Coordinates of C-alpha atoms and ligand atoms in Angstrom, one line a residue:
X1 CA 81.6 170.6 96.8
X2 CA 82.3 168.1 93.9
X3 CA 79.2 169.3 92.1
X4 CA 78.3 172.8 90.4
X5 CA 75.0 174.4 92.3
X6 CA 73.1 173.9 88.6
X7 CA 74.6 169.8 88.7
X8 CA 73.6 169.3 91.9
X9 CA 70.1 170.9 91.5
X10 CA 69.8 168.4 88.4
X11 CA 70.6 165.7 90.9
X12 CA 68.1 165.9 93.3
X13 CA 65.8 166.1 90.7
X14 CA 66.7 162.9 89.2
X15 CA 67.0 161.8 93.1
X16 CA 63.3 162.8 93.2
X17 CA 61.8 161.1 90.3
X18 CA 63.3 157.8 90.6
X19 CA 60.5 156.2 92.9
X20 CA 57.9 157.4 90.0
X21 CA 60.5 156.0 87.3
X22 CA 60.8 152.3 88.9
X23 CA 57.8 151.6 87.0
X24 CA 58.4 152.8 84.0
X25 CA 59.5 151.4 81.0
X26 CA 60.6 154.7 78.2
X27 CA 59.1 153.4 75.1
X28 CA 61.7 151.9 72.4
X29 CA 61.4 154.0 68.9
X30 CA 60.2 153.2 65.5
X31 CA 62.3 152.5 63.0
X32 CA 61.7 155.6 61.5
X33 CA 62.2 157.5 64.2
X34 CA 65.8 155.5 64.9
X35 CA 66.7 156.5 61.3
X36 CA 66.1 160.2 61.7
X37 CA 67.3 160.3 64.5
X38 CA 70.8 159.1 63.4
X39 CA 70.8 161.3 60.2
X40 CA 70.1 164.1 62.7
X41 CA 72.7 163.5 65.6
X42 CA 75.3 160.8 65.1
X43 CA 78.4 161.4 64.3
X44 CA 78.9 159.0 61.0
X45 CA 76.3 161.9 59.6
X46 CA 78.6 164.4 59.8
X47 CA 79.6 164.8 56.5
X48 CA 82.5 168.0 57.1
X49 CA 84.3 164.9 59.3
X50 CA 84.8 162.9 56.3
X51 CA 87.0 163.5 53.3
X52 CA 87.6 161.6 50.3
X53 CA 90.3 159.1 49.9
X54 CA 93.0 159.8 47.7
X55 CA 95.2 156.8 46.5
X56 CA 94.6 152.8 47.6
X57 CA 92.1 150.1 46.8
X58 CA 89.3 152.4 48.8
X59 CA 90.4 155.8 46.5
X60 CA 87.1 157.5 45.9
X61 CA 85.5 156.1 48.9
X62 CA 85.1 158.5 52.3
X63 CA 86.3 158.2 55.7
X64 CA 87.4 160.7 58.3
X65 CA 89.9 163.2 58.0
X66 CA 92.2 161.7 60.9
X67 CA 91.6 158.2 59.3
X68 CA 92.4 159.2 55.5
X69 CA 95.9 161.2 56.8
X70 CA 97.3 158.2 58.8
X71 CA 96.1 156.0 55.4
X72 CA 98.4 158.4 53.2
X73 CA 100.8 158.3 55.4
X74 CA 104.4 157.4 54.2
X75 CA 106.3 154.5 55.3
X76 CA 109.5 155.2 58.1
X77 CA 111.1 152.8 56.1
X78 CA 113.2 153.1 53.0
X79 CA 112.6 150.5 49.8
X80 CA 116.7 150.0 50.2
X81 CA 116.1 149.1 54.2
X82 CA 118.2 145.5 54.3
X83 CA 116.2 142.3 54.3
X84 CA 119.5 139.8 54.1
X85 CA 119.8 139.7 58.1
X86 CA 116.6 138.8 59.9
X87 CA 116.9 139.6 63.6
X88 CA 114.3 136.9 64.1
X89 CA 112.7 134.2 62.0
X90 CA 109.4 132.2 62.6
X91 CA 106.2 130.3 60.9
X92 CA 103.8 133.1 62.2
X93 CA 104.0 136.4 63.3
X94 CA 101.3 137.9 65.0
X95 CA 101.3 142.0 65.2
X96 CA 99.1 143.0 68.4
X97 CA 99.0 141.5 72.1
X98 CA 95.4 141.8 73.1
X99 CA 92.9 139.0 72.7
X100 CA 92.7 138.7 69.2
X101 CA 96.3 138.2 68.8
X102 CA 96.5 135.8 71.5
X103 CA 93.6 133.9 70.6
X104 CA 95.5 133.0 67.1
X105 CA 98.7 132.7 68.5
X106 CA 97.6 129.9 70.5
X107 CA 95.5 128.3 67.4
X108 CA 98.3 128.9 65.3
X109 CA 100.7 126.9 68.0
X110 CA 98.1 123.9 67.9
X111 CA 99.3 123.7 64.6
X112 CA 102.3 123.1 65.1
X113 CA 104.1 126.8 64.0
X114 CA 106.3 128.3 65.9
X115 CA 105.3 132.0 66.5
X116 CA 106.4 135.6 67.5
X117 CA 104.3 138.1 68.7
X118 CA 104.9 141.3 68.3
X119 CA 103.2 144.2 70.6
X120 CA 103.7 147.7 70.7
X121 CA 103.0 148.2 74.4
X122 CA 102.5 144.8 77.2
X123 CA 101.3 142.3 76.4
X124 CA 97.7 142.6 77.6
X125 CA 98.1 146.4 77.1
X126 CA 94.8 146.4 74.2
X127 CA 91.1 147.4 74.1
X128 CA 90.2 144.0 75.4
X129 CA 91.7 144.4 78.9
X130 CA 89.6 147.2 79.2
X131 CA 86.2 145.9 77.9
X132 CA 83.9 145.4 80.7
X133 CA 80.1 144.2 80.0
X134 CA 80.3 140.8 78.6
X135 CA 80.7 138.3 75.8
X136 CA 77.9 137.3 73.2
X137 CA 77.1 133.4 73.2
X138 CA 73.8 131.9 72.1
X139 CA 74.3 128.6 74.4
X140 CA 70.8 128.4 76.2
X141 CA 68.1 126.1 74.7
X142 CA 65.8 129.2 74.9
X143 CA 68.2 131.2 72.4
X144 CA 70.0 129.6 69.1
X145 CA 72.5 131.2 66.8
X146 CA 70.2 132.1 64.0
X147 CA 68.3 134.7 67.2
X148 CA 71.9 136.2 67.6
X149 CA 72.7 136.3 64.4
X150 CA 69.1 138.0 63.4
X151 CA 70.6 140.6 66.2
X152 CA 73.9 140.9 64.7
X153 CA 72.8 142.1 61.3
X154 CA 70.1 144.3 62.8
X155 CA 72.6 146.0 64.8
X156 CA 74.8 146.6 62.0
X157 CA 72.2 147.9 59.8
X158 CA 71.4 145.1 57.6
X159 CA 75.0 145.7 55.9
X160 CA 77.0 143.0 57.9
X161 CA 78.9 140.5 55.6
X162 CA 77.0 137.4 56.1
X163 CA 79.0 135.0 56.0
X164 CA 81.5 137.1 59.2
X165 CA 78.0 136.8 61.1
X166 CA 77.1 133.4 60.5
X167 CA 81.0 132.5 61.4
X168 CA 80.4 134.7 64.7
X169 CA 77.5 133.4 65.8
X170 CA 78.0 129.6 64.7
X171 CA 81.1 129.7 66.8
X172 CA 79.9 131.5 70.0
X173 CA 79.2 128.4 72.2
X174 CA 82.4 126.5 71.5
X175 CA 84.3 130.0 72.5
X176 CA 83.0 130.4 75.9
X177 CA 83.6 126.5 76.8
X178 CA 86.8 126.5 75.5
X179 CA 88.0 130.0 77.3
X180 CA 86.1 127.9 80.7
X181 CA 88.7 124.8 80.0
X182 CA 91.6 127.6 79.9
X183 CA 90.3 128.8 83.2
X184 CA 88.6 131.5 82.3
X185 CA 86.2 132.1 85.0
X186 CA 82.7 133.6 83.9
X187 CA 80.3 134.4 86.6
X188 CA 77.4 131.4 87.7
X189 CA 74.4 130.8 89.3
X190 CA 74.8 128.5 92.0
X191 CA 73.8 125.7 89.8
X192 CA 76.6 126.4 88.2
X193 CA 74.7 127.7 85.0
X194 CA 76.4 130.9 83.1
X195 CA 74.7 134.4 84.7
X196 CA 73.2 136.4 81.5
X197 CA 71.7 139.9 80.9
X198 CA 70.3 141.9 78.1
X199 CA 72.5 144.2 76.2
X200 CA 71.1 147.3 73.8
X201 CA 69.4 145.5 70.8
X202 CA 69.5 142.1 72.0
X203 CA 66.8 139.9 71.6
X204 CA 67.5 137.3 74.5
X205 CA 69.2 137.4 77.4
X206 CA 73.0 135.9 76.3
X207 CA 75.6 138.4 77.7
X208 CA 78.4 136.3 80.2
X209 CA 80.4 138.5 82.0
X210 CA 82.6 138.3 84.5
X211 CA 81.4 141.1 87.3
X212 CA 82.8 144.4 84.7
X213 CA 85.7 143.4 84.2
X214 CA 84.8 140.7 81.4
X215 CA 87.7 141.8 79.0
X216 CA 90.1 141.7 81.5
X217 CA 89.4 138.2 82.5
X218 CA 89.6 136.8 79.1
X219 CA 93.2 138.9 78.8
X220 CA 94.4 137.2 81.7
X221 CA 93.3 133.6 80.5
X222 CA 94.4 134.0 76.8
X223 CA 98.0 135.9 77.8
X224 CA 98.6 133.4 81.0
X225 CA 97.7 130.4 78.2
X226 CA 100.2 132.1 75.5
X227 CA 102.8 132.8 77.7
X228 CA 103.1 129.1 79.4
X229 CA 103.2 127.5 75.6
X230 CA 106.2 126.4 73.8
X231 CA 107.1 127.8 70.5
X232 CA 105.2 131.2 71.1
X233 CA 107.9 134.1 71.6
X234 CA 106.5 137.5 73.2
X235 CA 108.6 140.7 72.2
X236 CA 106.7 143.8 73.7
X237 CA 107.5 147.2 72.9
X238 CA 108.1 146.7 69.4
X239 CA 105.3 148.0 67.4
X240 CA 105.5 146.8 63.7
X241 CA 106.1 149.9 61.5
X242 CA 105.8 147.9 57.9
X243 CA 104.7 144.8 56.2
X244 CA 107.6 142.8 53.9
X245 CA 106.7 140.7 50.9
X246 CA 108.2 137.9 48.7
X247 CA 108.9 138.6 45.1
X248 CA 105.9 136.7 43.7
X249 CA 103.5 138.9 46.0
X250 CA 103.3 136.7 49.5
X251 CA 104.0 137.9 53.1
X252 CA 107.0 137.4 54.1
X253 CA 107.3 138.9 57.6
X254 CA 107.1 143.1 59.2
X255 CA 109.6 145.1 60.0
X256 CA 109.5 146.2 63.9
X257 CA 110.4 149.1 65.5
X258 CA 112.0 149.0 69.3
X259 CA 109.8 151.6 71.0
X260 CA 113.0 152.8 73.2
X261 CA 115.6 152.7 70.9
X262 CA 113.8 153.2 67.5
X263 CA 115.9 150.9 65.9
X264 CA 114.1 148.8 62.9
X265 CA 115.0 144.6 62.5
X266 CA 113.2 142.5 60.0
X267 CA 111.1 139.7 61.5
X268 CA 111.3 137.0 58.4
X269 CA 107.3 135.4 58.7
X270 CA 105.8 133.0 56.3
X271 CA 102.7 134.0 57.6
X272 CA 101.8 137.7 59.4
X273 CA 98.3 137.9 61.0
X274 CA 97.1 141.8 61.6
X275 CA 95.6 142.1 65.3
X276 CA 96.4 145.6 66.2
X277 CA 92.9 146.6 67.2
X278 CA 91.2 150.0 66.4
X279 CA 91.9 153.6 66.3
X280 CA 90.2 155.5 68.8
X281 CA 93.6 157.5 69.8
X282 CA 93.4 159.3 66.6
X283 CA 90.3 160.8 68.1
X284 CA 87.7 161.2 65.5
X285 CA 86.1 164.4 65.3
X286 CA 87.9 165.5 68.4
X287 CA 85.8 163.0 70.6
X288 CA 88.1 161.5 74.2
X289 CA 87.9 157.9 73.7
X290 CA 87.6 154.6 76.1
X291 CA 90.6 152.9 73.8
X292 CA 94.2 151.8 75.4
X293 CA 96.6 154.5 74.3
X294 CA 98.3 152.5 71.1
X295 CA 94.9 152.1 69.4
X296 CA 96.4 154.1 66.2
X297 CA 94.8 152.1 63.4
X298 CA 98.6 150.6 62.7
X299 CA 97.0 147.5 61.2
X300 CA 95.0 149.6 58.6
X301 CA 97.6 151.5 57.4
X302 CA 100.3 148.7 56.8
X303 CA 97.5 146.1 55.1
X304 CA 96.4 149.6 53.2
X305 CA 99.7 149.7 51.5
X306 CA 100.4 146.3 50.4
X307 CA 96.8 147.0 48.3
X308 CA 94.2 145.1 50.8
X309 CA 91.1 146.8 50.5
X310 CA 89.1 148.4 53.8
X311 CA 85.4 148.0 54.4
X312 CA 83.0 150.4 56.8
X313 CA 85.4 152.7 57.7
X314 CA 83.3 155.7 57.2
X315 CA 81.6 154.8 60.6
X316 CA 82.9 154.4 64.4
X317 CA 80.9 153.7 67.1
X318 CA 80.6 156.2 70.1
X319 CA 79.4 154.6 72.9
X320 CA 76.7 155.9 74.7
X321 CA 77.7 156.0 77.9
X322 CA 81.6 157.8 78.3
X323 CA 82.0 159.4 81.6
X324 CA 81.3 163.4 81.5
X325 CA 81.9 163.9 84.9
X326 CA 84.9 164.2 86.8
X327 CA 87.3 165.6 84.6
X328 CA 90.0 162.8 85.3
X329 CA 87.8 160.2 83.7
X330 CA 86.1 162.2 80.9
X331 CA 85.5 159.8 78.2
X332 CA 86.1 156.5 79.9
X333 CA 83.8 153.8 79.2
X334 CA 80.4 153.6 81.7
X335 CA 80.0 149.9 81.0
X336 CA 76.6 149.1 78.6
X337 CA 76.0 146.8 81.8
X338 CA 74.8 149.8 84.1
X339 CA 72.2 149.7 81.6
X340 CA 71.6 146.0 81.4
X341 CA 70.7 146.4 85.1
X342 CA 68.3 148.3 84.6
X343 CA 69.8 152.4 84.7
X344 CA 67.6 154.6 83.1
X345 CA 69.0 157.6 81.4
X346 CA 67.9 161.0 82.2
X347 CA 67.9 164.9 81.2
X348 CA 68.8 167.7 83.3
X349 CA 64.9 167.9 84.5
X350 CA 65.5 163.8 86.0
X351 CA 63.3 162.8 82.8
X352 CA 63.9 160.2 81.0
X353 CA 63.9 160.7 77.3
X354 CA 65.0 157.1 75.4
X355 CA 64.9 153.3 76.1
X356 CA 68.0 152.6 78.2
X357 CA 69.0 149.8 75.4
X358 CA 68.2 151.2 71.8
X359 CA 71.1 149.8 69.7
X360 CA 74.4 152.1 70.7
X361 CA 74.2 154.1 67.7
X362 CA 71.1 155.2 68.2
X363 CA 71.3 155.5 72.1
X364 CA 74.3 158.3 71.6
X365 CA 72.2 159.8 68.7
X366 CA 69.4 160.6 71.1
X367 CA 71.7 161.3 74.1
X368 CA 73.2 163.9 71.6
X369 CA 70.1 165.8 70.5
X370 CA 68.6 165.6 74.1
X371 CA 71.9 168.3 74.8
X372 CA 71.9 170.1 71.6
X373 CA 68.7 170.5 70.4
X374 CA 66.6 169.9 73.8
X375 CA 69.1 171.8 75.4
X376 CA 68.2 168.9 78.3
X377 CA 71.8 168.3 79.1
X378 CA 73.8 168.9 82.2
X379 CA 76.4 171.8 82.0
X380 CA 79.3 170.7 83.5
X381 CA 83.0 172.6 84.6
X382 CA 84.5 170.4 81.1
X383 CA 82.5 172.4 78.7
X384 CA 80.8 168.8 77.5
X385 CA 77.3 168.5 78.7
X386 CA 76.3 165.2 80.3
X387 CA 72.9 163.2 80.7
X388 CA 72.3 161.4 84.0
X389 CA 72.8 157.5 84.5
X390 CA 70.6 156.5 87.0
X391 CA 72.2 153.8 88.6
X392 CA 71.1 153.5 91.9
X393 CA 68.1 152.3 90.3
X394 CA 69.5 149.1 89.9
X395 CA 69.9 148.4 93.8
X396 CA 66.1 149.2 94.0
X397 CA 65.2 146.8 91.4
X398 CA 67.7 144.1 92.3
X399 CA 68.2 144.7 96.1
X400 CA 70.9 146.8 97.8
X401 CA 74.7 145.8 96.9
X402 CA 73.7 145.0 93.5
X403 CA 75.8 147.8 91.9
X404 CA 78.6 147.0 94.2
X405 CA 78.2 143.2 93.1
X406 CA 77.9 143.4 89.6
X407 CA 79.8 146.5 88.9
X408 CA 83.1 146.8 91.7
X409 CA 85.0 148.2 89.3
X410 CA 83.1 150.5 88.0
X411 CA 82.0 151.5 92.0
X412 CA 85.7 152.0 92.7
X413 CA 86.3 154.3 89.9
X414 CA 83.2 156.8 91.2
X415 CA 84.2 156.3 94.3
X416 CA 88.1 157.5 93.9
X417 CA 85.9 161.2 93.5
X418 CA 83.5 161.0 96.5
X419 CA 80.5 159.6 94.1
X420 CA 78.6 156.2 95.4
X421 CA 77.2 155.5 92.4
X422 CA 75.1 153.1 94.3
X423 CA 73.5 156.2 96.1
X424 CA 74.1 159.0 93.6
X425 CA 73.2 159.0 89.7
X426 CA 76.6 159.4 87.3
X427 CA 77.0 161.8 84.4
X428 CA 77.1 160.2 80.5
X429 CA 78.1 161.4 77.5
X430 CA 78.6 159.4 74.3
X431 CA 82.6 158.7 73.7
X432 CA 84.4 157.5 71.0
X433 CA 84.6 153.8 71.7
X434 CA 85.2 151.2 68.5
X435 CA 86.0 151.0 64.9
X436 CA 83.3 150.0 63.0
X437 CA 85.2 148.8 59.7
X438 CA 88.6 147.8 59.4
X439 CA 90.4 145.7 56.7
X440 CA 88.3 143.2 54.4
X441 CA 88.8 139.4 55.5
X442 CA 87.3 136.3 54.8
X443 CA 86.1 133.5 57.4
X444 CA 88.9 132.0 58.1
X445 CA 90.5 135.7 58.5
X446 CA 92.5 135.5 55.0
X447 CA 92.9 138.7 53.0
X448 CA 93.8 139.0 49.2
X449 CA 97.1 138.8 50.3
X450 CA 98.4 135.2 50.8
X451 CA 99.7 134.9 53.8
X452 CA 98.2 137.9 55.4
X453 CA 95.6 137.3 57.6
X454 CA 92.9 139.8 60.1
X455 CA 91.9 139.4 63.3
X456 CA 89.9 141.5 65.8
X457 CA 89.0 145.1 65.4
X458 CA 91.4 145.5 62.9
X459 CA 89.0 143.8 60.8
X460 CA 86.1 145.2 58.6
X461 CA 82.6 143.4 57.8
X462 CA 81.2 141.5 60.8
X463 CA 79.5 144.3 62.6
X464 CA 78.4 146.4 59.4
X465 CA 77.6 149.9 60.4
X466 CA 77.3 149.5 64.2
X467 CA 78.7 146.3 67.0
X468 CA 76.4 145.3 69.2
X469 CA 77.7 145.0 73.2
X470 CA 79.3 141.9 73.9
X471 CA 79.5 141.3 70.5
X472 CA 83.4 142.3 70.3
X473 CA 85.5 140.1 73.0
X474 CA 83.3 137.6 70.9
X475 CA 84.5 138.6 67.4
X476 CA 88.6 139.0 69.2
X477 CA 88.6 135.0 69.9
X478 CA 86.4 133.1 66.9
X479 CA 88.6 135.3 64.3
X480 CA 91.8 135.0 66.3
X481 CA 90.7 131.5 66.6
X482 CA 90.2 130.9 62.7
X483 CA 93.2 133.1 61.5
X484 CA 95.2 131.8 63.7
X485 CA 94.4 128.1 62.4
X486 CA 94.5 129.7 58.9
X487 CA 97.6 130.9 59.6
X488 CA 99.1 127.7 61.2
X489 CA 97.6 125.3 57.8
X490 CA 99.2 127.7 55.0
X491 CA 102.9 127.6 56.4
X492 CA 103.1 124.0 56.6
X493 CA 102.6 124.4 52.4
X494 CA 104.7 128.1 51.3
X495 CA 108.5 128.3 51.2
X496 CA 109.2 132.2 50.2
X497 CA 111.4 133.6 47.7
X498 CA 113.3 136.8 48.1
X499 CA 111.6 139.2 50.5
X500 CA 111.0 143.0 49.3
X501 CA 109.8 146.1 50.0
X502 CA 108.8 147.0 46.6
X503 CA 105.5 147.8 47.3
X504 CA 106.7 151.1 49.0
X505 CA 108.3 152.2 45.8
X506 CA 105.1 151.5 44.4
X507 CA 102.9 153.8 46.8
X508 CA 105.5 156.2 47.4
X509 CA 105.1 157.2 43.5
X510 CA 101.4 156.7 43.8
X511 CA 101.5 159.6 46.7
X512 CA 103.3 161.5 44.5
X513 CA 101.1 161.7 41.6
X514 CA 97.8 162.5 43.7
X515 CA 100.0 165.2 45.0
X516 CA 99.9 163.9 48.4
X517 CA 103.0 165.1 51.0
X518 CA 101.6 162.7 53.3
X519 CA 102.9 162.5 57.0
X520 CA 104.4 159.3 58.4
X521 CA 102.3 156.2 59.6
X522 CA 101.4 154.1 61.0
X523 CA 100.8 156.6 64.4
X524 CA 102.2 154.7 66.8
X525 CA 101.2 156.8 70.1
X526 CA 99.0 159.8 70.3
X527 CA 101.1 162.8 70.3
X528 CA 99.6 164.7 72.6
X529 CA 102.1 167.4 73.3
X530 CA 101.3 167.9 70.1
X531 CA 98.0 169.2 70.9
X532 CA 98.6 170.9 74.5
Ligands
MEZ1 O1 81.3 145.1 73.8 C1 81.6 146.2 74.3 O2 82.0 147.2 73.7 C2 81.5 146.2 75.8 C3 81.4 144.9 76.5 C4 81.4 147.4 76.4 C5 80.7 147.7 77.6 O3 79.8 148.6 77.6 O4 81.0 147.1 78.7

C-alpha cells in the first residue's frame, strides 16, 4: 500500500467529513490573531536562522545564515583577470534566462540595442517555467488598480515601497494584452473574456492563468518572442560569476563562466541588467524548495559587491502548500490554485483548522503550529509531517473533471504515484518557495549603479514582507519591461572608459579586516554531494 495504516486512517477521515465540510466556510482570523500567529510559527521569526551581516552597504542588518555566507563570499576572479580582450561585446547584457530577463531583453531590443543574454542553465530553465497559479491583472470594470494595489501592500505587510506597487499595479493590464499579442494564450470564457479566480489575500477575483501551468506559458511566449528577434544573442550555460566596472564607477559588462569548461571571458556591456531570480537552492533553514536548481541568489551577491544596497532580505516566503507526500516530490509546489478552487485544508482528525486563502505567510504559519503545537499533523515515512489538501472538494463544488480541467498538471504529477487527486485528498506541508527581498531598484529598475539595472526576484521592495500569488510572473514582466527600456535609453547616451575590477580589491580587503575567510560565490548549483 502507498499509504502508512495511521495516513490512510487520517484519509478516510478527511474522506468522511467532506460532505459536512461543503458548507462550510473556516472563519478568516483577526489581525491580531494573524500577527501572533506569525511571531509564533513562521519561519522569518526564527531568530537562531539569522545572523548579522558583516561587511557591505546592509553591514549590521540580519539575514540568514545561508544568505550572509554566499554575501561574503569571495569573488573566483582575480583583480589582475584581463579585461583588454572581450570574447563578446554588446549594448545590453542581460544575466538570467527566465521571464524577467526575457521580458527586458525584448524591451531593451525595441530600443534599438543589441543584446546578449547570458543564462546559467536553458534558456527557460528559471522559477517562472515552473510557476503554476496565475498572473495578477486588475483589468475588469468591477476591480481597478488602486483594489490591487490596496492588496499588494497588505500582503506585504504595509512595508512595500510604494512607488514598486503603484508601478506593479498601474502596469498590470497593458502586461496581459501585450503577452496576448505575443501569443500568449490565457484561458477564456467562451465569450472570449479572461477566466479569473481568487488567490490568498485577494480582494477580487483577478488571477489569469493558463490551466497550472501559467508560468510556463508565459516562458514559452517570451523565450519563442526573444529567440526569433534580431540583435538578441542567447549563450546558455554560462552563469555570470562577476560584475566589471569603468574607471569612473559605471557598468561596464560581467565576466561569464562556461559551466562545462569553467573557463572565464569578459562580456564588454554598456549596460548589465540583473535577472537571475531568487535563492531557494541555498535552502534556508534546511527547508526543500519548489525553485529550479540554479536559484543560488547569484544576482545578490555580484550587485552586493559593487556596493548596491539589499532590501527585505531577512524574510522568504514558504509557500503553504509544498508536497509532503510521496517522497519523490517532497517540497514541490501544490499550486495556491488548488485552493482558489475551493480545497479546504485539514488536520490529521479531517478538521479543518484555517481559511484556505489567509495571505501565504500566515497560511504556513498556521499549517506549522497545527503539526507542532496541535500535534494535528499527518506522520508520514519522510519524517515531515503533512496537513491534508482536500481537493476533491473542488469536483463537488464545480462538477466532476474540474480538477482534471483546471489542474492536468498537477493531476499527472499525483497520478505518476497511484493518487487521483480528484478522488483522494493530497498531503501539504509549507516549502520554501520565494525570495522576499532582493537588491534595491527604482521604477524603472535602475540601481545606484549607473548602468546596473534589477529585474524580477532578484529585486527587493515590491512585495515588502510577503508576495501575494500571482503577484510574481506579474512583477518578472512590468520590471523586465521597464529595465529593459531603461536599459535600452541609457546606452544610446554612455561611452565607457577603461573597464576594472577594482572593486574586488576593495572588498577583498574589506573581508579581511572584519576577519572574514569567506567561501567563494556566487553558488552557482547546489552542491548536494556535499550534503549526502
Ligand atoms: O505566484 C506564485 O507564486 C504562484 C502562481 C504559485 C502557485 O501557487 O501557483
Amino acid at each position: 500500500m502507498l499509504y502508512t495504516p495511521e495516513m490512510y486512517e487520517s484519509l478516510q477521515k478527511v474522506n468522511a467529513t467532506r460532505q459536512r465540510r461543503m458548507s462550510e466556510t473556516y472563519r478568516r482570523m483577526t489581525q491580531d490573531e494573524r500577527q501572533d500567529v506569525l511571531q509564533k510559527y513562521h519561519p522569518d521569526y526564527i531568530t537562531t536562522a539569522f545572523r548579522e551581516i558583516k561587511v557591505g552597504p546592509n553591514k549590521g542588518g540580519r539575514t540568514l545564515h545561508e544568505l550572509a555566507d554566499a554575501l561574503e563570499g569571495r569573488s573566483r576572479i582575480t583583480p589582475g583577470f584581463d579585461l583588454s580582450q572581450p570574447a563578446f561585446e554588446t549594448d545590453v547584457l542581460v544575466i538570467g534566462g527566465g521571464g524577467a530577463g526575457a521580458s527586458a531583453a525584448l524591451l531593451a531590443q525595441e530600443q534599438g540595442a543589441s543584446v546578449i543574454l547570458a543564462t546559467k542553465l536553458r534558456f527557460g530553465d528559471a522559477n517562472t517555467m515552473m510557476a503554476q497559479g496565475g498572473i495578477q491583472a486588475a483589468d475588469r470594470p468591477q476591480d481597478s488598480p488602486a483594489s490591487h494595489y490596496l492588496d499588494v501592500m497588505g500582503g506585504g505587510g504595509y512595508a512595500n515601497d510604494p512607488d514598486l506597487v503603484e508601478a506593479l499595479v498601474i502596469d498590470a493590464p497593458m502586461v496581459i494584452a501585450w503577452l496576448e499579442s505575443l501569443g500568449c494564450m490565457f484561458d477564456k470564457d467562451p465569450d472570449g473574456t479572461l477566466k479569473q479566480i481568487h488567490g490568498g489575500g485577494t480582494s477580487r477575483k483577478r488571477m489569469h492563468y493558463a490551466r497550472d501551468y501559467s508560468g510556463a506559458e508565459i516562458m514559452r511566449t517570451l523565450r519563442d518572442e526573444a529567440r526569433n528577434r534580431p540583435n538578441v544573442t542567447v549563450i546558455e550555460f554560462a552563469p555570470v560569476v562577476e560584475l566589471v566596472m569603468d574607471e569612473r564607477g559605471r557598468i561596464s559588462g560581467a565576466i561569464s563562466m562556461n559551466l562545462e569548461t569553467q573557463q572565464t571571458v569578459y562580456i564588454k556591456a554598456k549596460s548589465v541588467i540583473i535577472a537571475t531570480g531568487g535563492g531557494g537552492r541555498l535552502h534556508y533553514q534546511g527547508f526543500p524548495t519548489t525553485n529550479h536548481y540554479g536559484a543560488t541568489a547569484d544576482g545578490l551577491v555580484m550587485a552586493y559587491r559593487l556596493g548596491v544596497p539589499l532590501a527585505f532580505v531577512d524574510t522568504m516566503q514558504y509557500h503553504p502548500t509544498g508536497s509532503a507526500f510521496p517522497e519523490q516530490i517532497l517540497g514541490q509546489l501544490v499550486t495556491e490554485k488548488v485552493r482558489g478552487l475551493g480545497a479546504q485544508v485539514c488536520n490529521v482528525d479531517g478538521e479543518q483548522f484555517v481559511f484556505p486563502l489567509e495571505t501565504r505567510d500566515v497560511e504556513s504559519a498556521a499549517i506549522i503550529r497545527e503539526c507542532r503545537e496541535h500535534g494535528k499533523g499527518v506522520p508520514t515515512p519522510t519524517q515531515q509531517p503533512g496537513v491534508w489538501l482536500d481537493s476533491p472538494r473542488i469536483d463537488l463544488l464545480k462538477g466532476e473533471g474540474t480538477v482534471k480541467r483546471e489542474l492536468p498538471a498537477m493531476y499527472r504529477q499525483y497520478q505518476r504515484f497511484g493518487i487521483d487527486m480528484s478522488k483522494d485528498p493530497i498531503l501539504i506541508y509549507p516549502t520554501l518557495h520565494y525570495q522576499n527581498g532582493g537588491i534595491a531598484i527604482r521604477p524603472d529598475g535602475s540601481t545606484k549603479v549607473p548602468g546596473l539595472y534589477v529585474a524580477g526576484e532578484a529585486s527587493g521592495g515590491v512585495h515588502g514582507r510577503n508576495r501575494l500569488m500571482g503577484n510574481s510572473l506579474l512583477d518578472i514582466v512590468v520590471f523586465g519591461r521597464r529595465a529593459g527600456a531603461a536599459a535600452g535609453r541609457y546606452v544610446k547616451e554612455v561611452t565607457l572608459g577603461k573597464p576594472t575590477l577594482e572593486h574586488l580589491n576593495a572588498w577583498s580587503k574589506e573581508l579581511d579586516a572584519a576577519g572574514i575567510d569567506g567561501r567563494i560565490s556566487p553558488v552557482i548549483l547546489p552542491d548536494y554531494a556535499r550534503h549526502a
